[in-house]
Amino acid sequence: MNLFKLEPLFRRPKKAKDPTEATRAIAERLYLNRQVMKRPGNAEDDWTKAERILESPIRRVLFHLNQPLIGAEKGAVEPLANWVDHADVFRIIERLSPAIESFGVIVGAIAIPLVLYFAAQNYEERQQRQGLERSQQQAMTDYLNQLSTILLDLDGNLSDSQNAELRTVTTATTLTLLRDPNLDGARKGQVIEFLSQMDLVQGEVVYGPQRLEETMPIIRLHGASLREADLSRASLYRASLVGADLSRADLGGADLGGASLVGADLSGASLFLADLSGASLFLADLGGASLVGADLSGASLREADLSRASLYRADLSGASLLETSLGGASLYRADLSSARNLTWSQLEGAYLCETQLPAGINLDPDRDCEQFQ
């Protein structure tokens, strides 16, 4: 005999007179809930669950507490289904039910609103992140469309003298995009990587009739906001980054050879194995930067701040260190053998160990090796 009849489905269950009727009434409600919430299941599972609910007074209370929330989930809470891979609050409540049975109905009355609250919080945060993602993507799309229009309508090369106004517009548009507070470091890195692939941010040295001639980059990144940008894949050879904010940027392995970084903020930046040979770093802030294995040969570091910087195995041969601040800098195995304008007083606060010092600097190159043990 089939005890599980579900007709009429939408009739309010009558008060049960015996256990079978009570089970059927709850099973009908479970079936309706599944239909409303579009959950998988079958009649046999509903019947089994109904029997379990009847066996426990706590489960009966929880069941009746959940019923008014079905409509709320459908109308307001269901959008939260994206939270935790489309998990809904009632599955979470069901998982909590053993603990609720152990500690009493009062726990259920507290737990259910809490679950709803935190689900709403998670949903709101997710919506905000998605909104930010859309905003960043739209800003990138608008910029690339504008740049494409300029390049397609170009008469000759962007570097030609007749296109000076277009160069100005392109530079201004780029700097405006990089100042967008909603644009994160990864997106900024993508912008610079794209520009470097188009050879728009690099300068070059060409052989003229009489002498070598240097050409300036088409887009000069003066004062660019590149804080925390990922520039590890960008080619910035002879780029013009005067006054740029590169603090905490990832420049690991980047090519910055011959770049102009006058007055740039590179504090806390990662320059691991970066090529800064011949770069101009006058008045640059490299405080706390990681320059492990970096090539600074021939670079101009006049009045630059290298305090607390890590220069392990860095090559500073031929670099100009006039009035460079080295307080607290780690010069473990650094090569300063042919560095220019360096005085012993600059090294008083630096950490030396296996450091190659220039002739005339009478300091113990292993003075601070115990600090590295």
PDB file of C-alpha atoms in Angstrom, residues 13 45 67 70 77 80 88 122 127 149 158 160 170 223 238 247 279 305 314 316 347:
ATOM      1  CA  PRO A  13      -2.370  19.677   5.794  1.00  0.00           C
ATOM      2  CA  ASP A  45      13.650  10.686   0.959  1.00  0.00           C
ATOM      3  CA  GLN A  67       8.630  27.105   7.339  1.00  0.00           C
ATOM      4  CA  ILE A  70      10.990  29.386   2.996  1.00  0.00           C
ATOM      5  CA  VAL A  77      17.876  34.913   0.608  1.00  0.00           C
ATOM      6  CA  LEU A  80      22.739  34.450  -1.645  1.00  0.00           C
ATOM      7  CA  ASP A  88      21.623  27.782   0.893  1.00  0.00           C
ATOM      8  CA  ASN A 122      29.099  37.544   2.397  1.00  0.00           C
ATOM      9  CA  GLN A 127      28.606  41.979  -4.942  1.00  0.00           C
ATOM     10  CA  THR A 149      41.256  54.873 -32.279  1.00  0.00           C
ATOM     11  CA  LEU A 158      53.265  58.519 -33.320  1.00  0.00           C
ATOM     12  CA  ASP A 160      56.698  61.989 -35.854  1.00  0.00           C
ATOM     13  CA  THR A 170      47.878  59.573 -25.293  1.00  0.00           C
ATOM     14  CA  GLY A 223      54.388  61.023 -11.917  1.00  0.00           C
ATOM     15  CA  ARG A 238      65.134  53.766 -20.997  1.00  0.00           C
ATOM     16  CA  SER A 247      56.241  51.967  -3.941  1.00  0.00           C
ATOM     17  CA  ALA A 279      69.615  54.097 -14.682  1.00  0.00           C
ATOM     18  CA  ASP A 305      67.791  56.821  -0.182  1.00  0.00           C
ATOM     19  CA  ALA A 314      73.927  43.489  -5.938  1.00  0.00           C
ATOM     20  CA  LEU A 316      77.128  48.521  -7.838  1.00  0.00           C
ATOM     21  CA  LEU A 347      79.003  52.911   5.377  1.00  0.00           C
TER      22      LEU A 347
END
